[in-house]
mmCIF file with all atom_site columns, C-alpha atoms in Angstrom:
data_model
loop_
_atom_site.group_PDB
_atom_site.id
_atom_site.type_symbol
_atom_site.label_atom_id
_atom_site.label_alt_id
_atom_site.label_comp_id
_atom_site.label_asym_id
_atom_site.label_entity_id
_atom_site.label_seq_id
_atom_site.pdbx_PDB_ins_code
_atom_site.Cartn_x
_atom_site.Cartn_y
_atom_site.Cartn_z
_atom_site.occupancy
_atom_site.B_iso_or_equiv
_atom_site.pdbx_formal_charge
_atom_site.auth_seq_id
_atom_site.auth_comp_id
_atom_site.auth_asym_id
_atom_site.auth_atom_id
_atom_site.pdbx_PDB_model_num
ATOM 1   C CA . MET K 1 1   ? 269.022 118.812 -63.535  1.00 0.00 ? 1   MET K CA 1
ATOM 2   C CA . PRO K 1 2   ? 268.988 121.937 -65.825  1.00 0.00 ? 2   PRO K CA 1
ATOM 3   C CA . GLN K 1 3   ? 267.778 125.220 -64.425  1.00 0.00 ? 3   GLN K CA 1
ATOM 4   C CA . ILE K 1 4   ? 263.999 125.513 -64.871  1.00 0.00 ? 4   ILE K CA 1
ATOM 5   C CA . ASP K 1 5   ? 263.572 129.136 -64.952  1.00 0.00 ? 5   ASP K CA 1
ATOM 6   C CA . ARG K 1 6   ? 264.905 129.386 -68.579  1.00 0.00 ? 6   ARG K CA 1
ATOM 7   C CA . PHE K 1 7   ? 261.777 128.060 -69.702  1.00 0.00 ? 7   PHE K CA 1
ATOM 8   C CA . LEU K 1 8   ? 259.511 130.385 -67.863  1.00 0.00 ? 8   LEU K CA 1
ATOM 9   C CA . ARG K 1 9   ? 258.651 133.741 -69.173  1.00 0.00 ? 9   ARG K CA 1
ATOM 10  C CA . HIS K 1 10  ? 259.140 136.660 -66.422  1.00 0.00 ? 10  HIS K CA 1
ATOM 11  C CA . ARG K 1 11  ? 255.744 138.611 -67.038  1.00 0.00 ? 11  ARG K CA 1
ATOM 12  C CA . PRO K 1 12  ? 252.249 137.206 -66.946  1.00 0.00 ? 12  PRO K CA 1
ATOM 13  C CA . SER K 1 13  ? 250.556 135.958 -69.762  1.00 0.00 ? 13  SER K CA 1
ATOM 14  C CA . ILE K 1 14  ? 247.417 137.684 -69.108  1.00 0.00 ? 14  ILE K CA 1
ATOM 15  C CA . PRO K 1 15  ? 247.387 141.534 -69.337  1.00 0.00 ? 15  PRO K CA 1
ATOM 16  C CA . SER K 1 16  ? 245.768 143.119 -65.980  1.00 0.00 ? 16  SER K CA 1
ATOM 17  C CA . HIS K 1 17  ? 243.064 145.245 -68.113  1.00 0.00 ? 17  HIS K CA 1
ATOM 18  C CA . ARG K 1 18  ? 241.445 142.159 -69.689  1.00 0.00 ? 18  ARG K CA 1
ATOM 19  C CA . PRO K 1 19  ? 237.956 141.702 -68.858  1.00 0.00 ? 19  PRO K CA 1
ATOM 20  C CA . LEU K 1 20  ? 236.928 138.680 -66.662  1.00 0.00 ? 20  LEU K CA 1
ATOM 21  C CA . GLY K 1 21  ? 234.357 135.899 -67.902  1.00 0.00 ? 21  GLY K CA 1
ATOM 22  C CA . LEU K 1 22  ? 234.564 132.579 -69.809  1.00 0.00 ? 22  LEU K CA 1
ATOM 23  C CA . GLY K 1 23  ? 237.433 134.071 -72.190  1.00 0.00 ? 23  GLY K CA 1
ATOM 24  C CA . TYR K 1 24  ? 240.282 132.054 -71.115  1.00 0.00 ? 24  TYR K CA 1
ATOM 25  C CA . SER K 1 25  ? 242.141 128.927 -72.059  1.00 0.00 ? 25  SER K CA 1
ATOM 26  C CA . LEU K 1 26  ? 244.690 126.592 -70.256  1.00 0.00 ? 26  LEU K CA 1
ATOM 27  C CA . VAL K 1 27  ? 247.687 125.854 -72.598  1.00 0.00 ? 27  VAL K CA 1
ATOM 28  C CA . ARG K 1 28  ? 250.506 123.321 -71.974  1.00 0.00 ? 28  ARG K CA 1
ATOM 29  C CA . GLU K 1 29  ? 253.708 124.082 -73.539  1.00 0.00 ? 29  GLU K CA 1
ATOM 30  C CA . THR K 1 30  ? 256.152 121.205 -73.443  1.00 0.00 ? 30  THR K CA 1
ATOM 31  C CA . TRP K 1 31  ? 259.940 120.991 -74.269  1.00 0.00 ? 31  TRP K CA 1
ATOM 32  C CA . ASP K 1 32  ? 262.407 118.488 -74.041  1.00 0.00 ? 32  ASP K CA 1
ATOM 33  C CA . ILE K 1 33  ? 264.241 119.173 -70.794  1.00 0.00 ? 33  ILE K CA 1
ATOM 34  C CA . GLY K 1 34  ? 267.603 119.798 -72.859  1.00 0.00 ? 34  GLY K CA 1
ATOM 35  C CA . ALA K 1 35  ? 266.164 122.004 -75.269  1.00 0.00 ? 35  ALA K CA 1
ATOM 36  C CA . ASP K 1 36  ? 267.033 125.735 -75.722  1.00 0.00 ? 36  ASP K CA 1
ATOM 37  C CA . PRO K 1 37  ? 263.494 127.403 -75.326  1.00 0.00 ? 37  PRO K CA 1
ATOM 38  C CA . LYS K 1 38  ? 264.911 130.384 -77.093  1.00 0.00 ? 38  LYS K CA 1
ATOM 39  C CA . ALA K 1 39  ? 265.677 128.343 -79.945  1.00 0.00 ? 39  ALA K CA 1
ATOM 40  C CA . THR K 1 40  ? 263.344 125.750 -79.971  1.00 0.00 ? 40  THR K CA 1
ATOM 41  C CA . ARG K 1 41  ? 259.582 126.184 -80.062  1.00 0.00 ? 41  ARG K CA 1
ATOM 42  C CA . PRO K 1 42  ? 257.248 124.357 -77.374  1.00 0.00 ? 42  PRO K CA 1
ATOM 43  C CA . ILE K 1 43  ? 254.769 121.767 -78.375  1.00 0.00 ? 43  ILE K CA 1
ATOM 44  C CA . LEU K 1 44  ? 251.407 123.418 -77.625  1.00 0.00 ? 44  LEU K CA 1
ATOM 45  C CA . GLU K 1 45  ? 248.237 121.800 -76.302  1.00 0.00 ? 45  GLU K CA 1
ATOM 46  C CA . VAL K 1 46  ? 245.096 123.510 -75.302  1.00 0.00 ? 46  VAL K CA 1
ATOM 47  C CA . ILE K 1 47  ? 244.029 121.660 -72.254  1.00 0.00 ? 47  ILE K CA 1
ATOM 48  C CA . ALA K 1 48  ? 240.827 123.538 -71.816  1.00 0.00 ? 48  ALA K CA 1
ATOM 49  C CA . SER K 1 49  ? 238.978 126.629 -73.391  1.00 0.00 ? 49  SER K CA 1
ATOM 50  C CA . ARG K 1 50  ? 236.104 128.621 -72.405  1.00 0.00 ? 50  ARG K CA 1
ATOM 51  C CA . ARG K 1 51  ? 236.899 129.109 -68.898  1.00 0.00 ? 51  ARG K CA 1
ATOM 52  C CA . SER K 1 52  ? 237.038 131.707 -66.192  1.00 0.00 ? 52  SER K CA 1
ATOM 53  C CA . ALA K 1 53  ? 240.842 132.848 -65.490  1.00 0.00 ? 53  ALA K CA 1
ATOM 54  C CA . ALA K 1 54  ? 240.565 131.348 -61.895  1.00 0.00 ? 54  ALA K CA 1
ATOM 55  C CA . ASP K 1 55  ? 238.836 127.968 -62.998  1.00 0.00 ? 55  ASP K CA 1
ATOM 56  C CA . ALA K 1 56  ? 241.655 127.655 -65.914  1.00 0.00 ? 56  ALA K CA 1
ATOM 57  C CA . ALA K 1 57  ? 244.321 128.304 -62.915  1.00 0.00 ? 57  ALA K CA 1
ATOM 58  C CA . ASP K 1 58  ? 242.949 125.850 -60.798  1.00 0.00 ? 58  ASP K CA 1
ATOM 59  C CA . LEU K 1 59  ? 243.234 123.167 -63.660  1.00 0.00 ? 59  LEU K CA 1
ATOM 60  C CA . GLY K 1 60  ? 246.605 124.193 -64.438  1.00 0.00 ? 60  GLY K CA 1
ATOM 61  C CA . ARG K 1 61  ? 247.458 123.604 -60.541  1.00 0.00 ? 61  ARG K CA 1
ATOM 62  C CA . SER K 1 62  ? 245.933 120.317 -60.444  1.00 0.00 ? 62  SER K CA 1
ATOM 63  C CA . SER K 1 63  ? 247.691 119.220 -64.125  1.00 0.00 ? 63  SER K CA 1
ATOM 64  C CA . ALA K 1 64  ? 251.182 120.163 -62.543  1.00 0.00 ? 64  ALA K CA 1
ATOM 65  C CA . GLN K 1 65  ? 250.526 118.647 -59.574  1.00 0.00 ? 65  GLN K CA 1
ATOM 66  C CA . ALA K 1 66  ? 250.176 115.190 -61.332  1.00 0.00 ? 66  ALA K CA 1
ATOM 67  C CA . PHE K 1 67  ? 253.925 115.324 -61.645  1.00 0.00 ? 67  PHE K CA 1
ATOM 68  C CA . ALA K 1 68  ? 256.632 114.349 -58.893  1.00 0.00 ? 68  ALA K CA 1
ATOM 69  C CA . ARG K 1 69  ? 258.528 117.681 -59.610  1.00 0.00 ? 69  ARG K CA 1
ATOM 70  C CA . HIS K 1 70  ? 256.041 120.739 -60.020  1.00 0.00 ? 70  HIS K CA 1
ATOM 71  C CA . GLY K 1 71  ? 255.776 124.182 -58.768  1.00 0.00 ? 71  GLY K CA 1
ATOM 72  C CA . PHE K 1 72  ? 254.723 127.696 -59.513  1.00 0.00 ? 72  PHE K CA 1
ATOM 73  C CA . HIS K 1 73  ? 256.431 130.656 -61.177  1.00 0.00 ? 73  HIS K CA 1
ATOM 74  C CA . LYS K 1 74  ? 255.448 133.802 -59.441  1.00 0.00 ? 74  LYS K CA 1
ATOM 75  C CA . PRO K 1 75  ? 256.671 136.291 -61.978  1.00 0.00 ? 75  PRO K CA 1
ATOM 76  C CA . SER K 1 76  ? 255.014 134.704 -64.983  1.00 0.00 ? 76  SER K CA 1
ATOM 77  C CA . GLY K 1 77  ? 252.089 133.411 -62.922  1.00 0.00 ? 77  GLY K CA 1
ATOM 78  C CA . ALA K 1 78  ? 252.283 129.922 -64.610  1.00 0.00 ? 78  ALA K CA 1
ATOM 79  C CA . TRP K 1 79  ? 252.371 126.346 -63.111  1.00 0.00 ? 79  TRP K CA 1
ATOM 80  C CA . TRP K 1 80  ? 255.222 123.893 -64.057  1.00 0.00 ? 80  TRP K CA 1
ATOM 81  C CA . ALA K 1 81  ? 256.196 120.515 -63.994  1.00 0.00 ? 81  ALA K CA 1
ATOM 82  C CA . ALA K 1 82  ? 259.195 118.353 -65.373  1.00 0.00 ? 82  ALA K CA 1
ATOM 83  C CA . GLY K 1 83  ? 259.227 114.602 -65.657  1.00 0.00 ? 83  GLY K CA 1
ATOM 84  C CA . GLN K 1 84  ? 260.395 111.858 -68.049  1.00 0.00 ? 84  GLN K CA 1
ATOM 85  C CA . GLY K 1 85  ? 262.848 114.135 -69.710  1.00 0.00 ? 85  GLY K CA 1
ATOM 86  C CA . LEU K 1 86  ? 260.180 116.881 -70.542  1.00 0.00 ? 86  LEU K CA 1
ATOM 87  C CA . PHE K 1 87  ? 259.451 120.250 -69.016  1.00 0.00 ? 87  PHE K CA 1
ATOM 88  C CA . HIS K 1 88  ? 255.753 121.279 -68.964  1.00 0.00 ? 88  HIS K CA 1
ATOM 89  C CA . ARG K 1 89  ? 254.534 124.814 -68.516  1.00 0.00 ? 89  ARG K CA 1
ATOM 90  C CA . PHE K 1 90  ? 250.960 125.565 -67.844  1.00 0.00 ? 90  PHE K CA 1
ATOM 91  C CA . ALA K 1 91  ? 249.600 129.125 -68.824  1.00 0.00 ? 91  ALA K CA 1
ATOM 92  C CA . VAL K 1 92  ? 246.449 130.498 -68.592  1.00 0.00 ? 92  VAL K CA 1
ATOM 93  C CA . ARG K 1 93  ? 245.802 132.528 -71.723  1.00 0.00 ? 93  ARG K CA 1
ATOM 94  C CA . PRO K 1 94  ? 243.059 134.821 -73.282  1.00 0.00 ? 94  PRO K CA 1
ATOM 95  C CA . ARG K 1 95  ? 241.012 132.672 -75.582  1.00 0.00 ? 95  ARG K CA 1
ATOM 96  C CA . TYR K 1 96  ? 242.320 133.016 -79.182  1.00 0.00 ? 96  TYR K CA 1
ATOM 97  C CA . ARG K 1 97  ? 239.537 134.064 -81.729  1.00 0.00 ? 97  ARG K CA 1
ATOM 98  C CA . ALA K 1 98  ? 240.442 132.282 -84.823  1.00 0.00 ? 98  ALA K CA 1
ATOM 99  C CA . ARG K 1 99  ? 237.149 132.787 -86.266  1.00 0.00 ? 99  ARG K CA 1
ATOM 100 C CA . THR K 1 100 ? 237.319 136.557 -86.152  1.00 0.00 ? 100 THR K CA 1
ATOM 101 C CA . ALA K 1 101 ? 240.694 136.074 -88.545  1.00 0.00 ? 101 ALA K CA 1
ATOM 102 C CA . LEU K 1 102 ? 238.976 133.712 -90.468  1.00 0.00 ? 102 LEU K CA 1
ATOM 103 C CA . VAL K 1 103 ? 235.895 135.834 -91.351  1.00 0.00 ? 103 VAL K CA 1
ATOM 104 C CA . PHE K 1 104 ? 237.957 138.999 -92.058  1.00 0.00 ? 104 PHE K CA 1
ATOM 105 C CA . GLY K 1 105 ? 240.262 136.900 -94.103  1.00 0.00 ? 105 GLY K CA 1
ATOM 106 C CA . LEU K 1 106 ? 237.348 135.454 -96.114  1.00 0.00 ? 106 LEU K CA 1
ATOM 107 C CA . GLY K 1 107 ? 235.769 138.986 -96.492  1.00 0.00 ? 107 GLY K CA 1
ATOM 108 C CA . VAL K 1 108 ? 238.813 140.428 -98.089  1.00 0.00 ? 108 VAL K CA 1
ATOM 109 C CA . ALA K 1 109 ? 239.171 137.609 -100.692 1.00 0.00 ? 109 ALA K CA 1
ATOM 110 C CA . GLY K 1 110 ? 235.678 137.931 -101.511 1.00 0.00 ? 110 GLY K CA 1
ATOM 111 C CA . LEU K 1 111 ? 235.957 141.732 -102.162 1.00 0.00 ? 111 LEU K CA 1
ATOM 112 C CA . ALA K 1 112 ? 239.010 140.800 -104.107 1.00 0.00 ? 112 ALA K CA 1
ATOM 113 C CA . ALA K 1 113 ? 237.070 138.367 -106.137 1.00 0.00 ? 113 ALA K CA 1
ATOM 114 C CA . LEU K 1 114 ? 234.277 140.678 -106.820 1.00 0.00 ? 114 LEU K CA 1
ATOM 115 C CA . ARG K 1 115 ? 236.699 143.503 -107.921 1.00 0.00 ? 115 ARG K CA 1
ATOM 116 C CA . LEU K 1 116 ? 238.462 141.159 -110.293 1.00 0.00 ? 116 LEU K CA 1
ATOM 117 C CA . ALA K 1 117 ? 235.125 139.923 -111.693 1.00 0.00 ? 117 ALA K CA 1
ATOM 118 C CA . HIS K 1 118 ? 234.172 143.742 -112.253 1.00 0.00 ? 118 HIS K CA 1
ATOM 119 C CA . VAL K 1 119 ? 237.105 144.592 -113.942 1.00 0.00 ? 119 VAL K CA 1
ATOM 120 C CA . ALA K 1 120 ? 236.913 141.604 -116.262 1.00 0.00 ? 120 ALA K CA 1
ATOM 121 C CA . ARG K 1 121 ? 233.415 142.445 -117.427 1.00 0.00 ? 121 ARG K CA 1
ATOM 122 C CA . ARG K 1 122 ? 234.072 146.089 -118.122 1.00 0.00 ? 122 ARG K CA 1
ATOM 123 C CA . PRO K 1 123 ? 233.916 146.774 -121.833 1.00 0.00 ? 123 PRO K CA 1
ATOM 124 C CA . ARG K 1 124 ? 237.521 147.853 -123.528 1.00 0.00 ? 124 ARG K CA 1
ATOM 125 C CA . ALA K 1 125 ? 237.772 150.184 -126.036 1.00 0.00 ? 125 ALA K CA 1
ATOM 126 C CA . LEU K 1 126 ? 239.004 149.332 -129.535 1.00 0.00 ? 126 LEU K CA 1
ATOM 127 C CA . GLY K 1 127 ? 242.101 150.558 -130.552 1.00 0.00 ? 127 GLY K CA 1
ATOM 128 C CA . TYR K 1 128 ? 241.949 151.162 -134.127 1.00 0.00 ? 128 TYR K CA 1
#
């Protein structure tokens, strides 16, 4: 069996200054066991969101324990599991706020549309 350490990052996925609360998600990253994780992006699946960090970590542990081969990678703080030719990494992540980016993007697009409408309606000097 290939060495699994290559699938695991060596730093925690949660910054130490991150506030506590229900702002965490459990993400499963899956690779083919023979894949090179530096060249192949994992298949991402959000298993749970709006959880406390402890609750998401407990869910990650129980998800990994459902496989015959599993463990905890202390440097990255992630649970892992392997089976059926796949490697799974269960990582607790800060919740991604796609809504904030979407609202910001829509706001910028709206301002650009207003500016274009204003320029289009401005009277032009006649050049005789």
